Coordinates of N, CA and C in Angstrom, one line a residue:
Chain A
Q569 N -10.0 -14.3 -3.9 CA -8.8 -14.9 -4.6 C -7.8 -13.8 -4.8
Q570 N -6.5 -14.1 -4.4 CA -5.5 -13.2 -4.5 C -5.1 -12.9 -5.9
Q571 N -5.2 -11.7 -6.4 CA -4.9 -11.4 -7.8 C -3.4 -11.3 -8.0
V572 N -2.7 -11.0 -7.0 CA -1.2 -10.9 -7.1 C -0.7 -11.9 -6.1
K573 N 0.1 -12.9 -6.6 CA 0.6 -14.0 -5.7 C 2.1 -13.7 -5.5
Q574 N 2.5 -13.8 -4.2 CA 3.9 -13.5 -3.9 C 4.5 -14.6 -3.1
S575 N 5.8 -14.8 -3.4 CA 6.5 -15.9 -2.7 C 8.0 -15.5 -2.6
P576 N 8.7 -16.0 -1.6 CA 8.2 -16.8 -0.5 C 7.5 -16.0 0.5
Q577 N 6.9 -16.6 1.5 CA 6.2 -15.9 2.6 C 7.3 -15.3 3.5
S578 N 8.4 -16.0 3.7 CA 9.5 -15.6 4.5 C 10.8 -16.0 3.9
L579 N 11.8 -15.2 4.2 CA 13.1 -15.4 3.6 C 14.2 -15.0 4.6
I580 N 15.2 -15.8 4.7 CA 16.3 -15.5 5.6 C 17.6 -15.6 4.8
V581 N 18.3 -14.5 4.8 CA 19.6 -14.5 4.0 C 20.7 -14.0 4.9
Q582 N 21.9 -14.3 4.5 CA 23.1 -13.8 5.3 C 23.4 -12.4 4.7
K583 N 24.0 -11.6 5.6 CA 24.6 -10.3 5.2 C 25.5 -10.5 4.0
G584 N 25.2 -9.6 3.0 CA 26.0 -9.7 1.7 C 25.4 -10.6 0.7
G585 N 24.4 -11.3 1.0 CA 23.8 -12.2 0.1 C 22.7 -11.5 -0.8
I586 N 22.1 -12.3 -1.7 CA 21.1 -11.8 -2.6 C 19.7 -12.3 -2.1
S587 N 18.8 -11.3 -2.0 CA 17.4 -11.7 -1.6 C 16.6 -11.6 -2.9
I588 N 15.8 -12.6 -3.1 CA 14.9 -12.6 -4.3 C 13.5 -12.9 -3.9
I589 N 12.6 -12.1 -4.3 CA 11.2 -12.2 -4.0 C 10.4 -12.2 -5.4
N590 N 9.5 -13.1 -5.5 CA 8.8 -13.3 -6.8 C 7.3 -13.0 -6.7
C591 N 6.8 -12.4 -7.7 CA 5.3 -12.1 -7.8 C 4.8 -12.5 -9.1
A592 N 3.5 -12.9 -9.1 CA 2.8 -13.2 -10.4 C 1.4 -12.6 -10.3
Y593 N 1.0 -12.1 -11.5 CA -0.3 -11.4 -11.5 C -1.2 -12.0 -12.6
E594 N -2.5 -11.7 -12.5 CA -3.4 -12.3 -13.5 C -4.1 -11.3 -14.4
N595 N -4.3 -10.1 -13.8 CA -5.1 -9.1 -14.5 C -4.2 -8.4 -15.5
T596 N -4.5 -8.6 -16.8 CA -3.7 -8.0 -17.9 C -3.9 -6.5 -18.0
A597 N -4.8 -5.9 -17.2 CA -5.0 -4.5 -17.2 C -4.0 -3.8 -16.3
F598 N -3.3 -4.5 -15.5 CA -2.3 -3.9 -14.7 C -1.1 -3.5 -15.5
D599 N -0.6 -2.3 -15.3 CA 0.5 -1.8 -16.1 C 1.5 -1.0 -15.3
Y600 N 1.4 -1.1 -14.0 CA 2.3 -0.4 -13.1 C 2.6 -1.3 -11.9
F601 N 3.8 -1.6 -11.6 CA 4.2 -2.6 -10.6 C 5.2 -2.1 -9.6
P602 N 4.7 -1.6 -8.5 CA 5.6 -1.1 -7.5 C 5.9 -2.1 -6.4
W603 N 7.0 -1.9 -5.7 CA 7.4 -2.7 -4.6 C 7.4 -1.7 -3.4
Y604 N 6.9 -2.2 -2.2 CA 6.9 -1.4 -1.0 C 7.6 -2.2 0.1
Q605 N 8.3 -1.4 0.9 CA 9.0 -1.9 2.1 C 8.3 -1.4 3.3
Q606 N 8.0 -2.3 4.2 CA 7.3 -1.9 5.4 C 8.0 -2.4 6.7
F607 N 8.3 -1.5 7.6 CA 8.8 -1.9 8.9 C 7.6 -2.0 9.9
P608 N 7.7 -2.8 10.9 CA 6.6 -2.9 11.9 C 6.0 -1.6 12.4
G609 N 4.7 -1.5 12.3 CA 4.1 -0.3 12.8 C 4.2 0.9 11.9
K610 N 4.8 0.8 10.8 CA 5.1 1.9 9.9 C 4.3 1.8 8.6
G611 N 4.2 2.8 7.8 CA 3.5 2.8 6.6 C 4.4 2.2 5.5
P612 N 3.8 1.6 4.5 CA 4.5 1.0 3.3 C 5.3 2.2 2.6
A613 N 6.5 2.0 2.3 CA 7.4 3.0 1.7 C 7.7 2.5 0.3
L614 N 7.4 3.3 -0.7 CA 7.7 3.0 -2.1 C 9.2 2.8 -2.3
L615 N 9.6 1.6 -2.8 CA 11.0 1.2 -3.0 C 11.4 1.4 -4.4
I616 N 10.7 0.8 -5.3 CA 11.1 0.8 -6.7 C 9.9 0.4 -7.5
A617 N 9.7 0.8 -8.7 CA 8.6 0.4 -9.5 C 9.0 0.2 -11.0
I618 N 8.1 -0.5 -11.7 CA 8.4 -0.7 -13.1 C 7.1 -0.7 -13.9
R619 N 7.2 -0.3 -15.2 CA 6.1 -0.4 -16.1 C 6.5 -1.5 -17.1
P620 N 5.5 -2.1 -17.8 CA 5.8 -3.3 -18.6 C 6.5 -3.0 -19.9
D621 N 6.9 -1.7 -20.2 CA 7.6 -1.5 -21.4 C 9.1 -1.7 -21.3
V622 N 9.5 -2.1 -20.1 CA 10.9 -2.4 -19.8 C 11.0 -3.7 -19.1
S623 N 12.1 -4.5 -19.3 CA 12.2 -5.8 -18.6 C 13.0 -5.8 -17.4
E624 N 13.7 -4.7 -17.1 CA 14.5 -4.6 -15.9 C 14.7 -3.1 -15.5
K625 N 14.7 -2.9 -14.2 CA 15.0 -1.6 -13.7 C 15.8 -1.7 -12.4
K626 N 16.9 -0.9 -12.4 CA 17.8 -1.0 -11.2 C 17.9 0.3 -10.6
E627 N 17.9 0.3 -9.2 CA 18.1 1.5 -8.4 C 18.9 1.1 -7.2
G628 N 20.2 1.4 -7.3 CA 21.1 1.1 -6.2 C 21.2 -0.4 -6.1
R629 N 21.0 -1.0 -4.9 CA 21.0 -2.4 -4.7 C 19.8 -3.1 -5.1
F630 N 18.7 -2.4 -5.5 CA 17.4 -3.0 -5.8 C 17.2 -3.1 -7.3
T631 N 16.8 -4.3 -7.8 CA 16.5 -4.5 -9.2 C 15.2 -5.2 -9.3
I632 N 14.3 -4.7 -10.2 CA 13.1 -5.4 -10.6 C 13.3 -6.0 -12.0
S633 N 13.0 -7.3 -12.1 CA 12.9 -8.0 -13.4 C 11.5 -8.2 -13.7
F634 N 11.1 -8.0 -15.0 CA 9.7 -8.1 -15.4 C 9.6 -9.0 -16.6
N635 N 8.7 -10.0 -16.5 CA 8.4 -10.8 -17.7 C 7.0 -10.7 -18.0
K636 N 6.7 -9.9 -19.1 CA 5.3 -9.6 -19.4 C 4.6 -10.9 -19.9
S637 N 5.2 -11.7 -20.7 CA 4.5 -12.8 -21.3 C 4.1 -13.8 -20.2
A638 N 5.0 -14.0 -19.2 CA 4.7 -14.9 -18.1 C 3.9 -14.2 -17.0
K639 N 3.7 -12.9 -17.1 CA 3.0 -12.2 -16.0 C 3.6 -12.4 -14.7
Q640 N 4.9 -12.2 -14.7 CA 5.7 -12.3 -13.4 C 6.7 -11.2 -13.3
F641 N 7.0 -10.8 -12.1 CA 8.0 -9.9 -11.8 C 8.7 -10.2 -10.5
S642 N 9.9 -9.8 -10.3 CA 10.6 -10.1 -9.1 C 11.5 -9.0 -8.6
L643 N 11.8 -9.0 -7.3 CA 12.7 -8.0 -6.7 C 14.0 -8.7 -6.3
H644 N 15.1 -8.2 -6.7 CA 16.4 -8.7 -6.3 C 17.0 -7.6 -5.4
I645 N 17.5 -8.0 -4.2 CA 18.2 -7.1 -3.3 C 19.6 -7.6 -3.2
M646 N 20.5 -6.9 -3.8 CA 21.9 -7.3 -3.8 C 22.6 -6.8 -2.5
D647 N 23.6 -7.5 -2.1 CA 24.4 -7.2 -0.9 C 23.5 -6.9 0.2
S648 N 22.6 -7.8 0.5 CA 21.6 -7.6 1.6 C 22.2 -7.2 2.9
Q649 N 21.6 -6.3 3.6 CA 22.1 -5.7 4.9 C 21.0 -6.0 6.0
P650 N 21.5 -6.1 7.2 CA 20.5 -6.2 8.3 C 19.4 -5.2 8.3
G651 N 19.8 -4.0 7.9 CA 18.8 -2.9 7.8 C 17.7 -3.1 6.8
D652 N 17.9 -4.1 5.9 CA 16.9 -4.4 4.9 C 15.8 -5.3 5.5
S653 N 16.0 -5.8 6.7 CA 15.1 -6.7 7.3 C 13.7 -6.0 7.5
A654 N 12.7 -6.4 6.8 CA 11.4 -5.8 6.8 C 10.5 -6.7 6.0
T655 N 9.2 -6.2 5.9 CA 8.3 -7.0 5.0 C 8.2 -6.3 3.7
Y656 N 8.3 -7.0 2.6 CA 8.2 -6.5 1.3 C 6.9 -6.9 0.6
F657 N 6.3 -5.9 0.0 CA 5.0 -6.2 -0.7 C 5.2 -5.8 -2.2
C658 N 4.9 -6.7 -3.1 CA 4.7 -6.3 -4.5 C 3.3 -5.9 -4.6
A659 N 3.1 -5.1 -5.7 CA 1.7 -4.6 -5.9 C 1.5 -4.4 -7.4
A660 N 0.3 -4.2 -7.8 CA 0.0 -3.9 -9.2 C -1.2 -3.0 -9.3
T661 N -1.3 -2.3 -10.3 CA -2.4 -1.3 -10.5 C -2.5 -0.9 -12.0
D662 N -3.5 -0.2 -12.3 CA -3.7 0.5 -13.6 C -3.0 1.8 -13.4
G663 N -1.8 2.0 -14.0 CA -1.0 3.2 -13.7 C -1.5 4.4 -14.4
E664 N -2.4 4.3 -15.3 CA -2.9 5.5 -16.0 C -4.1 6.1 -15.4
T665 N -4.8 5.4 -14.6 CA -6.1 5.9 -14.1 C -6.0 6.4 -12.7
S666 N -6.1 7.7 -12.4 CA -6.0 8.2 -11.1 C -7.1 7.6 -10.2
G667 N -6.7 7.2 -9.0 CA -7.6 6.6 -8.1 C -7.7 5.1 -8.2
S668 N -7.0 4.5 -9.1 CA -7.1 3.0 -9.2 C -6.3 2.4 -8.0
R669 N -7.0 1.4 -7.5 CA -6.4 0.7 -6.3 C -5.1 0.0 -6.6
L670 N -4.3 -0.1 -5.5 CA -3.2 -1.0 -5.6 C -3.7 -2.4 -5.1
T671 N -3.3 -3.4 -5.8 CA -3.6 -4.8 -5.4 C -2.3 -5.4 -4.9
F672 N -2.2 -5.8 -3.7 CA -0.9 -6.2 -3.1 C -0.8 -7.7 -3.1
G673 N 0.5 -8.2 -3.1 CA 0.8 -9.6 -2.8 C 0.7 -9.8 -1.3
E674 N 0.8 -11.0 -0.9 CA 0.6 -11.3 0.5 C 1.8 -10.9 1.4
G675 N 2.9 -10.5 0.8 CA 4.0 -10.0 1.6 C 5.1 -11.1 1.8
T676 N 6.3 -10.6 1.9 CA 7.5 -11.5 2.3 C 8.2 -10.9 3.4
Q677 N 8.4 -11.6 4.5 CA 9.1 -11.1 5.6 C 10.6 -11.5 5.4
L678 N 11.4 -10.5 5.2 CA 12.8 -10.7 5.0 C 13.6 -10.5 6.3
T679 N 14.5 -11.5 6.6 CA 15.4 -11.3 7.7 C 16.8 -11.5 7.1
V680 N 17.7 -10.5 7.4 CA 19.1 -10.5 7.0 C 19.9 -10.7 8.2
N681 N 20.6 -11.8 8.3 CA 21.4 -12.1 9.5 C 22.8 -11.4 9.4
P682 N 23.3 -10.9 10.4 CA 24.6 -10.2 10.4 C 25.8 -11.2 10.2
Chain B
A437 N 11.2 16.5 2.1 CA 10.0 16.6 1.3 C 8.7 16.3 2.2
A438 N 7.7 17.0 1.9 CA 6.4 16.8 2.7 C 5.9 15.4 2.4
G439 N 5.4 14.7 3.4 CA 4.7 13.4 3.2 C 3.3 13.5 3.5
V440 N 2.6 12.3 3.4 CA 1.2 12.2 3.7 C 1.1 12.2 5.2
I441 N 0.2 13.1 5.7 CA 0.0 13.2 7.2 C -1.3 12.6 7.6
Q442 N -1.2 11.7 8.6 CA -2.4 11.1 9.1 C -2.6 11.4 10.5
S443 N -3.9 11.6 10.9 CA -4.1 11.8 12.3 C -5.5 11.2 12.7
P444 N -5.6 10.7 14.0 CA -4.5 10.6 14.9 C -3.6 9.4 14.6
R445 N -2.6 9.3 15.3 CA -1.7 8.1 15.0 C -2.2 6.9 15.8
H446 N -2.9 7.1 16.9 CA -3.4 6.0 17.6 C -4.8 6.4 18.1
L447 N -5.7 5.5 18.1 CA -7.1 5.7 18.5 C -7.7 4.5 19.2
I448 N -8.2 4.7 20.3 CA -8.9 3.6 21.1 C -10.3 4.0 21.2
K449 N -11.2 3.0 20.8 CA -12.6 3.2 20.9 C -13.3 2.0 21.5
E450 N -14.5 2.2 22.0 CA -15.3 1.1 22.4 C -16.2 0.6 21.3
K451 N -16.7 -0.6 21.4 CA -17.6 -1.1 20.5 C -18.8 -0.2 20.3
R452 N -19.3 -0.1 19.1 CA -20.5 0.7 18.8 C -20.2 2.2 18.7
E453 N -19.0 2.6 19.1 CA -18.6 4.1 19.0 C -18.3 4.4 17.5
T454 N -18.0 5.7 17.3 CA -17.7 6.3 16.0 C -16.3 6.8 16.0
A455 N -15.6 6.7 14.9 CA -14.2 7.2 14.8 C -14.1 8.0 13.5
T456 N -13.3 9.0 13.5 CA -13.0 9.8 12.3 C -11.5 9.8 12.1
L457 N -11.0 9.4 11.0 CA -9.6 9.4 10.7 C -9.4 10.5 9.6
K458 N -8.3 11.2 9.7 CA -8.0 12.3 8.8 C -6.7 12.0 8.0
C459 N -6.7 12.5 6.8 CA -5.5 12.3 5.9 C -5.3 13.6 5.2
Y460 N -4.0 14.1 5.2 CA -3.6 15.3 4.5 C -2.6 14.8 3.4
P461 N -2.9 14.9 2.1 CA -2.1 14.4 1.1 C -0.8 15.3 0.9
I462 N 0.1 14.7 0.2 CA 1.3 15.5 -0.2 C 0.8 16.7 -1.0
P463 N 1.4 17.9 -0.8 CA 1.0 19.1 -1.6 C 1.0 18.8 -3.1
R464 N -0.1 19.3 -3.7 CA -0.3 19.2 -5.1 C -0.8 17.8 -5.6
H465 N -0.9 16.9 -4.6 CA -1.5 15.6 -5.0 C -3.1 15.7 -4.9
D466 N -3.7 15.2 -5.9 CA -5.2 15.4 -6.0 C -6.0 14.1 -5.8
T467 N -5.3 13.0 -5.4 CA -5.9 11.7 -5.3 C -5.5 11.1 -3.9
V468 N -6.5 10.7 -3.2 CA -6.3 10.0 -1.9 C -6.9 8.6 -1.9
Y469 N -6.3 7.7 -1.2 CA -6.7 6.3 -1.1 C -6.7 5.9 0.4
W470 N -7.6 5.0 0.7 CA -7.6 4.5 2.1 C -7.5 3.0 2.0
Y471 N -6.6 2.5 2.9 CA -6.3 1.0 3.0 C -6.5 0.6 4.4
Q472 N -6.8 -0.6 4.6 CA -6.9 -1.3 6.0 C -5.9 -2.4 6.0
Q473 N -5.1 -2.5 7.1 CA -4.2 -3.6 7.2 C -4.3 -4.3 8.5
G474 N -4.7 -5.6 8.5 CA -4.8 -6.4 9.7 C -3.4 -6.9 10.0
P475 N -3.2 -7.4 11.2 CA -1.9 -8.0 11.6 C -1.4 -9.1 10.7
G476 N -0.2 -9.0 10.2 CA 0.4 -10.0 9.3 C -0.3 -10.1 8.0
Q477 N -1.1 -9.1 7.6 CA -1.8 -9.1 6.3 C -1.3 -8.0 5.4
D478 N -1.6 -8.2 4.1 CA -1.3 -7.1 3.2 C -2.4 -6.0 3.3
P479 N -2.1 -4.8 2.9 CA -3.1 -3.7 2.9 C -4.3 -4.0 2.0
Q480 N -5.5 -3.8 2.4 CA -6.7 -4.0 1.7 C -7.3 -2.7 1.3
F481 N -7.6 -2.5 0.0 CA -8.1 -1.2 -0.4 C -9.5 -1.0 0.0
L482 N -9.8 0.2 0.5 CA -11.1 0.6 0.9 C -11.8 1.5 -0.1
I483 N -11.2 2.6 -0.4 CA -11.9 3.6 -1.2 C -10.9 4.7 -1.7
S484 N -11.1 5.3 -2.8 CA -10.3 6.4 -3.3 C -11.1 7.5 -3.8
F485 N -10.4 8.7 -3.9 CA -11.1 9.9 -4.4 C -10.1 10.6 -5.3
Y486 N -10.6 11.1 -6.4 CA -9.8 11.9 -7.4 C -10.5 13.2 -7.6
E487 N -9.9 14.3 -7.3 CA -10.5 15.6 -7.5 C -11.9 15.6 -6.8
K488 N -11.9 15.1 -5.6 CA -13.0 15.2 -4.6 C -14.2 14.3 -5.0
M489 N -14.0 13.5 -6.1 CA -15.1 12.5 -6.5 C -14.6 11.1 -6.2
Q490 N -15.5 10.3 -5.7 CA -15.1 8.9 -5.5 C -14.6 8.3 -6.8
S491 N -13.5 7.6 -6.7 CA -12.9 7.1 -7.9 C -13.0 5.5 -8.0
D492 N -12.7 4.9 -6.9 CA -12.7 3.4 -6.9 C -13.2 3.0 -5.5
K493 N -13.8 1.9 -5.4 CA -14.4 1.5 -4.2 C -14.1 0.0 -4.0
G494 N -13.6 -0.3 -2.8 CA -13.2 -1.7 -2.5 C -14.2 -2.3 -1.5
S495 N -13.7 -3.2 -0.7 CA -14.5 -3.9 0.3 C -14.7 -3.0 1.6
I496 N -15.3 -1.8 1.4 CA -15.5 -0.9 2.5 C -16.9 -1.2 3.1
P497 N -17.0 -1.5 4.4 CA -18.3 -1.7 5.0 C -19.2 -0.5 4.9
D498 N -20.5 -0.8 4.9 CA -21.5 0.2 4.8 C -21.4 1.2 6.0
R499 N -20.9 0.7 7.1 CA -20.7 1.5 8.3 C -19.7 2.6 8.1
F500 N -18.9 2.4 7.1 CA -17.8 3.4 6.9 C -18.2 4.3 5.7
S501 N -17.8 5.6 5.8 CA -18.0 6.5 4.8 C -16.7 7.4 4.7
A502 N -16.5 8.0 3.5 CA -15.3 8.8 3.4 C -15.6 9.9 2.4
Q503 N -14.8 11.0 2.5 CA -15.0 12.1 1.5 C -13.7 12.8 1.4
Q504 N -13.5 13.5 0.3 CA -12.4 14.4 0.1 C -12.9 15.8 0.0
F505 N -12.2 16.7 0.7 CA -12.7 18.1 0.8 C -12.0 19.0 -0.2
S506 N -12.4 20.2 -0.3 CA -11.9 21.2 -1.3 C -10.4 21.4 -1.2
D507 N -9.8 21.2 0.0 CA -8.4 21.4 0.1 C -7.7 20.0 -0.1
Y508 N -8.4 19.0 -0.6 CA -7.9 17.7 -0.9 C -7.6 16.8 0.3
H509 N -7.8 17.3 1.5 CA -7.7 16.3 2.6 C -8.9 15.4 2.6
S510 N -8.7 14.3 3.3 CA -9.8 13.3 3.3 C -10.1 12.8 4.7
E511 N -11.3 12.4 4.9 CA -11.7 11.9 6.2 C -12.4 10.6 6.0
L512 N -12.1 9.6 6.9 CA -12.7 8.3 6.9 C -13.5 8.2 8.2
N513 N -14.8 8.1 8.0 CA -15.7 8.0 9.2 C -16.2 6.6 9.4
M514 N -16.0 6.1 10.6 CA -16.3 4.7 10.9 C -17.4 4.7 12.0
S515 N -18.5 4.1 11.8 CA -19.6 4.1 12.8 C -19.8 2.7 13.3
S516 N -20.5 2.6 14.4 CA -20.9 1.3 15.0 C -19.7 0.3 15.0
L517 N -18.6 0.8 15.5 CA -17.3 0.1 15.5 C -17.5 -1.3 16.1
E518 N -16.8 -2.3 15.4 CA -16.8 -3.7 15.8 C -15.3 -4.0 16.2
L519 N -15.2 -5.1 17.0 CA -13.9 -5.6 17.4 C -13.0 -5.8 16.1
G520 N -13.6 -6.4 15.1 CA -12.9 -6.7 13.9 C -12.4 -5.5 13.1
D521 N -12.8 -4.3 13.5 CA -12.3 -3.1 12.8 C -11.0 -2.7 13.3
S522 N -10.5 -3.3 14.4 CA -9.2 -3.0 14.9 C -8.1 -3.4 13.8
A523 N -7.3 -2.4 13.5 CA -6.4 -2.5 12.4 C -5.6 -1.3 12.2
L524 N -4.6 -1.3 11.3 CA -3.9 -0.1 10.9 C -4.6 0.4 9.7
Y525 N -4.9 1.7 9.6 CA -5.5 2.3 8.5 C -4.5 3.3 7.9
F526 N -4.3 3.1 6.6 CA -3.4 3.9 5.9 C -4.1 4.7 4.8
C527 N -3.6 5.9 4.7 CA -4.0 6.8 3.6 C -2.8 6.9 2.7
A528 N -3.0 7.0 1.4 CA -2.0 7.2 0.4 C -2.5 8.4 -0.5
S529 N -1.5 9.0 -1.1 CA -1.9 10.1 -2.1 C -1.0 9.9 -3.3
S530 N -1.6 10.4 -4.4 CA -0.8 10.4 -5.7 C -1.1 11.7 -6.5
G531 N -0.2 12.0 -7.3 CA -0.4 13.2 -8.2 C -0.5 12.7 -9.6
I532 N 0.5 13.1 -10.5 CA 0.5 12.7 -11.9 C 0.8 11.2 -11.9
K533 N 0.1 10.4 -12.6 CA 0.3 8.9 -12.7 C -0.1 8.4 -11.3
N534 N -0.3 7.1 -11.3 CA -0.9 6.5 -10.1 C 0.2 6.0 -9.2
I535 N 1.1 6.9 -8.8 CA 2.2 6.5 -7.9 C 1.8 6.9 -6.5
Q536 N 1.6 5.9 -5.7 CA 1.0 6.1 -4.4 C 2.0 6.1 -3.3
Y537 N 1.9 7.2 -2.5 CA 2.8 7.4 -1.3 C 1.9 7.3 -0.1
F538 N 2.4 6.5 0.9 CA 1.6 6.2 2.1 C 2.0 7.0 3.3
G539 N 1.0 7.3 4.1 CA 1.3 7.9 5.4 C 1.7 6.9 6.4
A540 N 1.9 7.4 7.6 CA 2.4 6.5 8.7 C 1.3 5.7 9.3
G541 N 0.0 6.0 9.0 CA -1.1 5.2 9.5 C -1.7 5.6 10.8
T542 N -2.9 5.1 11.0 CA -3.6 5.3 12.3 C -3.9 3.9 12.8
R543 N -3.4 3.6 14.0 CA -3.7 2.3 14.6 C -5.0 2.5 15.4
L544 N -6.0 1.8 15.0 CA -7.3 1.8 15.6 C -7.5 0.5 16.5
S545 N -7.8 0.7 17.7 CA -8.1 -0.4 18.6 C -9.5 -0.3 19.1
V546 N -10.3 -1.3 18.9 CA -11.7 -1.3 19.3 C -11.8 -2.3 20.5
L547 N -12.2 -1.8 21.6 CA -12.3 -2.6 22.8 C -13.7 -3.1 23.1

């Protein structure tokens, strides 16, 4: 059973539009929520991350919104560019314990059309 | 900045052969993780080591073993390879807090 559920599975947006990817988790022990960007044949690259003591974090065009009570978090990509076309994974883990596994969502394949 | 180094990048093996994957963490990182990713799937956690001790264990087959050495590099040993072991294998490392950075991966093909 997937402990982190991600939607949508695929997303197509126009250049300059906003891309929104949503995730929900079940395990209340999770306290660190990173997003990874992955290009075909490459390793996942850490994009942005949030801890549950804040409701929003912004880095450039990327924003994470976090709703602790609903156990949901989302990634917003503003002014989406063709170079953003990749697969995005949300993840969750125990951020305080070294060696704790990342539990990934199923991934969202984002295509940004020029 | 130095990243996680994995070798080899590509590996082709026959069924029932053995493979060894190596991972060199980011300098001063003391924790390494191994993940397996099948085509179109999310990475699945295999095993992790913190300060050379096994820390967490996922769905790693008994045919696989791993260890972390005194210089913090790690090796994943895979024996009696099966067709289903064909996948991308990623190593990640972390230092303070559980912020994991991934290597470029090893693509294993079992023929």
